[in-house]
């Protein structure tokens, strides 16, 4: 096996892990929505909380993708 094939397999595994993280985040988002519905929290605070969590999650995804692009440059 050549080095570029091994690196391609590693990046494929990383991208699959990235997709798994996306699915877990969506499931967590849905469960948090259901939990917030159980408490007596105003709609504005729910939107604020969910927007903050979504923004943080999207920022982390952007950082991960930029790292993948940086690593891919060295192939």
Short mmCIF file of N, CA and C in Angstrom, two decimals, residues 19-69:
data_model
loop_
_atom_site.label_atom_id
_atom_site.label_comp_id
_atom_site.label_asym_id
_atom_site.label_seq_id
_atom_site.Cartn_x
_atom_site.Cartn_y
_atom_site.Cartn_z
N UNK A 19 -19.26 13.13 9.93
CA UNK A 19 -20.69 12.94 9.68
C UNK A 19 -21.39 12.36 10.90
N UNK A 20 -20.72 11.46 11.61
CA UNK A 20 -21.30 10.91 12.83
C UNK A 20 -21.50 12.01 13.87
N UNK A 21 -20.55 12.92 13.97
CA UNK A 21 -20.67 14.05 14.90
C UNK A 21 -21.86 14.92 14.51
N UNK A 22 -22.07 15.11 13.21
CA UNK A 22 -23.22 15.90 12.75
C UNK A 22 -24.53 15.25 13.18
N UNK A 23 -24.64 13.95 13.02
CA UNK A 23 -25.86 13.24 13.40
C UNK A 23 -26.08 13.31 14.91
N UNK A 24 -25.03 13.13 15.67
CA UNK A 24 -25.15 13.22 17.13
C UNK A 24 -25.58 14.62 17.55
N UNK A 25 -25.05 15.64 16.89
CA UNK A 25 -25.42 17.02 17.23
C UNK A 25 -26.89 17.27 16.92
N UNK A 26 -27.38 16.76 15.81
CA UNK A 26 -28.80 16.94 15.47
C UNK A 26 -29.68 16.23 16.50
N UNK A 27 -29.29 15.02 16.89
CA UNK A 27 -30.07 14.30 17.91
C UNK A 27 -30.03 15.03 19.25
N UNK A 28 -28.88 15.58 19.61
CA UNK A 28 -28.77 16.35 20.85
C UNK A 28 -29.63 17.60 20.79
N UNK A 29 -29.63 18.27 19.64
CA UNK A 29 -30.44 19.46 19.45
C UNK A 29 -31.92 19.15 19.66
N UNK A 30 -32.39 18.05 19.10
CA UNK A 30 -33.79 17.67 19.25
C UNK A 30 -34.12 17.33 20.70
N UNK A 31 -33.23 16.61 21.38
CA UNK A 31 -33.49 16.26 22.77
C UNK A 31 -33.47 17.50 23.67
N UNK A 32 -32.60 18.47 23.37
CA UNK A 32 -32.59 19.70 24.16
C UNK A 32 -33.86 20.49 23.94
N UNK A 33 -34.35 20.52 22.70
CA UNK A 33 -35.63 21.18 22.44
C UNK A 33 -36.75 20.56 23.26
N UNK A 34 -36.79 19.25 23.31
CA UNK A 34 -37.82 18.57 24.10
C UNK A 34 -37.65 18.85 25.58
N UNK A 35 -36.42 18.91 26.06
CA UNK A 35 -36.19 19.20 27.48
C UNK A 35 -36.58 20.63 27.83
N UNK A 36 -36.30 21.56 26.93
CA UNK A 36 -36.68 22.95 27.19
C UNK A 36 -38.20 23.13 27.18
N UNK A 37 -38.90 22.30 26.43
CA UNK A 37 -40.35 22.38 26.43
C UNK A 37 -40.94 21.94 27.76
N UNK A 38 -40.24 21.05 28.49
CA UNK A 38 -40.73 20.58 29.78
C UNK A 38 -40.62 21.65 30.86
N UNK A 39 -39.63 22.51 30.77
CA UNK A 39 -39.45 23.57 31.76
C UNK A 39 -40.29 24.79 31.37
N UNK A 40 -40.49 25.65 32.33
CA UNK A 40 -41.28 26.86 32.08
C UNK A 40 -40.32 27.98 31.64
N UNK A 41 -39.84 27.89 30.41
CA UNK A 41 -38.90 28.86 29.86
C UNK A 41 -39.58 29.60 28.73
N UNK A 42 -39.39 30.90 28.70
CA UNK A 42 -40.04 31.69 27.65
C UNK A 42 -39.48 31.35 26.28
N UNK A 43 -40.26 31.63 25.26
CA UNK A 43 -39.87 31.30 23.90
C UNK A 43 -38.61 32.06 23.49
N UNK A 44 -38.49 33.32 23.90
CA UNK A 44 -37.31 34.11 23.57
C UNK A 44 -36.03 33.52 24.14
N UNK A 45 -36.09 33.05 25.39
CA UNK A 45 -34.91 32.44 26.00
C UNK A 45 -34.56 31.12 25.33
N UNK A 46 -35.58 30.36 24.91
CA UNK A 46 -35.32 29.11 24.18
C UNK A 46 -34.60 29.39 22.88
N UNK A 47 -35.08 30.40 22.16
CA UNK A 47 -34.46 30.75 20.88
C UNK A 47 -33.03 31.23 21.11
N UNK A 48 -32.82 32.04 22.14
CA UNK A 48 -31.48 32.53 22.47
C UNK A 48 -30.53 31.38 22.80
N UNK A 49 -30.99 30.46 23.62
CA UNK A 49 -30.19 29.32 24.04
C UNK A 49 -29.83 28.43 22.84
N UNK A 50 -30.82 28.14 22.03
CA UNK A 50 -30.60 27.26 20.87
C UNK A 50 -29.73 27.95 19.83
N UNK A 51 -29.91 29.25 19.63
CA UNK A 51 -29.07 29.98 18.69
C UNK A 51 -27.61 29.99 19.14
N UNK A 52 -27.39 30.19 20.42
CA UNK A 52 -26.03 30.15 20.96
C UNK A 52 -25.38 28.80 20.79
N UNK A 53 -26.12 27.74 21.10
CA UNK A 53 -25.57 26.39 20.94
C UNK A 53 -25.30 26.08 19.48
N UNK A 54 -26.21 26.46 18.60
CA UNK A 54 -26.03 26.21 17.16
C UNK A 54 -24.83 26.98 16.63
N UNK A 55 -24.69 28.23 17.05
CA UNK A 55 -23.56 29.03 16.61
C UNK A 55 -22.23 28.44 17.05
N UNK A 56 -22.18 27.98 18.30
CA UNK A 56 -20.96 27.35 18.80
C UNK A 56 -20.66 26.06 18.03
N UNK A 57 -21.67 25.27 17.77
CA UNK A 57 -21.48 24.02 17.04
C UNK A 57 -21.01 24.29 15.61
N UNK A 58 -21.62 25.25 14.94
CA UNK A 58 -21.20 25.56 13.58
C UNK A 58 -19.78 26.12 13.54
N UNK A 59 -19.41 26.90 14.56
CA UNK A 59 -18.04 27.40 14.64
C UNK A 59 -17.05 26.24 14.78
N UNK A 60 -17.36 25.27 15.64
CA UNK A 60 -16.48 24.13 15.81
C UNK A 60 -16.38 23.31 14.53
N UNK A 61 -17.49 23.16 13.81
CA UNK A 61 -17.45 22.45 12.53
C UNK A 61 -16.58 23.18 11.53
N UNK A 62 -16.68 24.51 11.52
CA UNK A 62 -15.86 25.31 10.60
C UNK A 62 -14.37 25.13 10.92
N UNK A 63 -14.04 25.09 12.19
CA UNK A 63 -12.65 24.88 12.59
C UNK A 63 -12.17 23.50 12.16
N UNK A 64 -13.02 22.48 12.33
CA UNK A 64 -12.64 21.13 11.92
C UNK A 64 -12.43 21.04 10.41
N UNK A 65 -13.32 21.66 9.65
CA UNK A 65 -13.20 21.62 8.19
C UNK A 65 -11.94 22.35 7.74
N UNK A 66 -11.64 23.47 8.37
CA UNK A 66 -10.43 24.20 7.99
C UNK A 66 -9.17 23.38 8.31
N UNK A 67 -9.21 22.61 9.39
CA UNK A 67 -8.07 21.73 9.71
C UNK A 67 -7.95 20.63 8.66
N UNK A 68 -9.09 20.06 8.22
CA UNK A 68 -9.04 19.04 7.17
C UNK A 68 -8.46 19.62 5.89
N UNK A 69 -8.83 20.85 5.56
CA UNK A 69 -8.31 21.47 4.34
C UNK A 69 -6.80 21.72 4.47
#
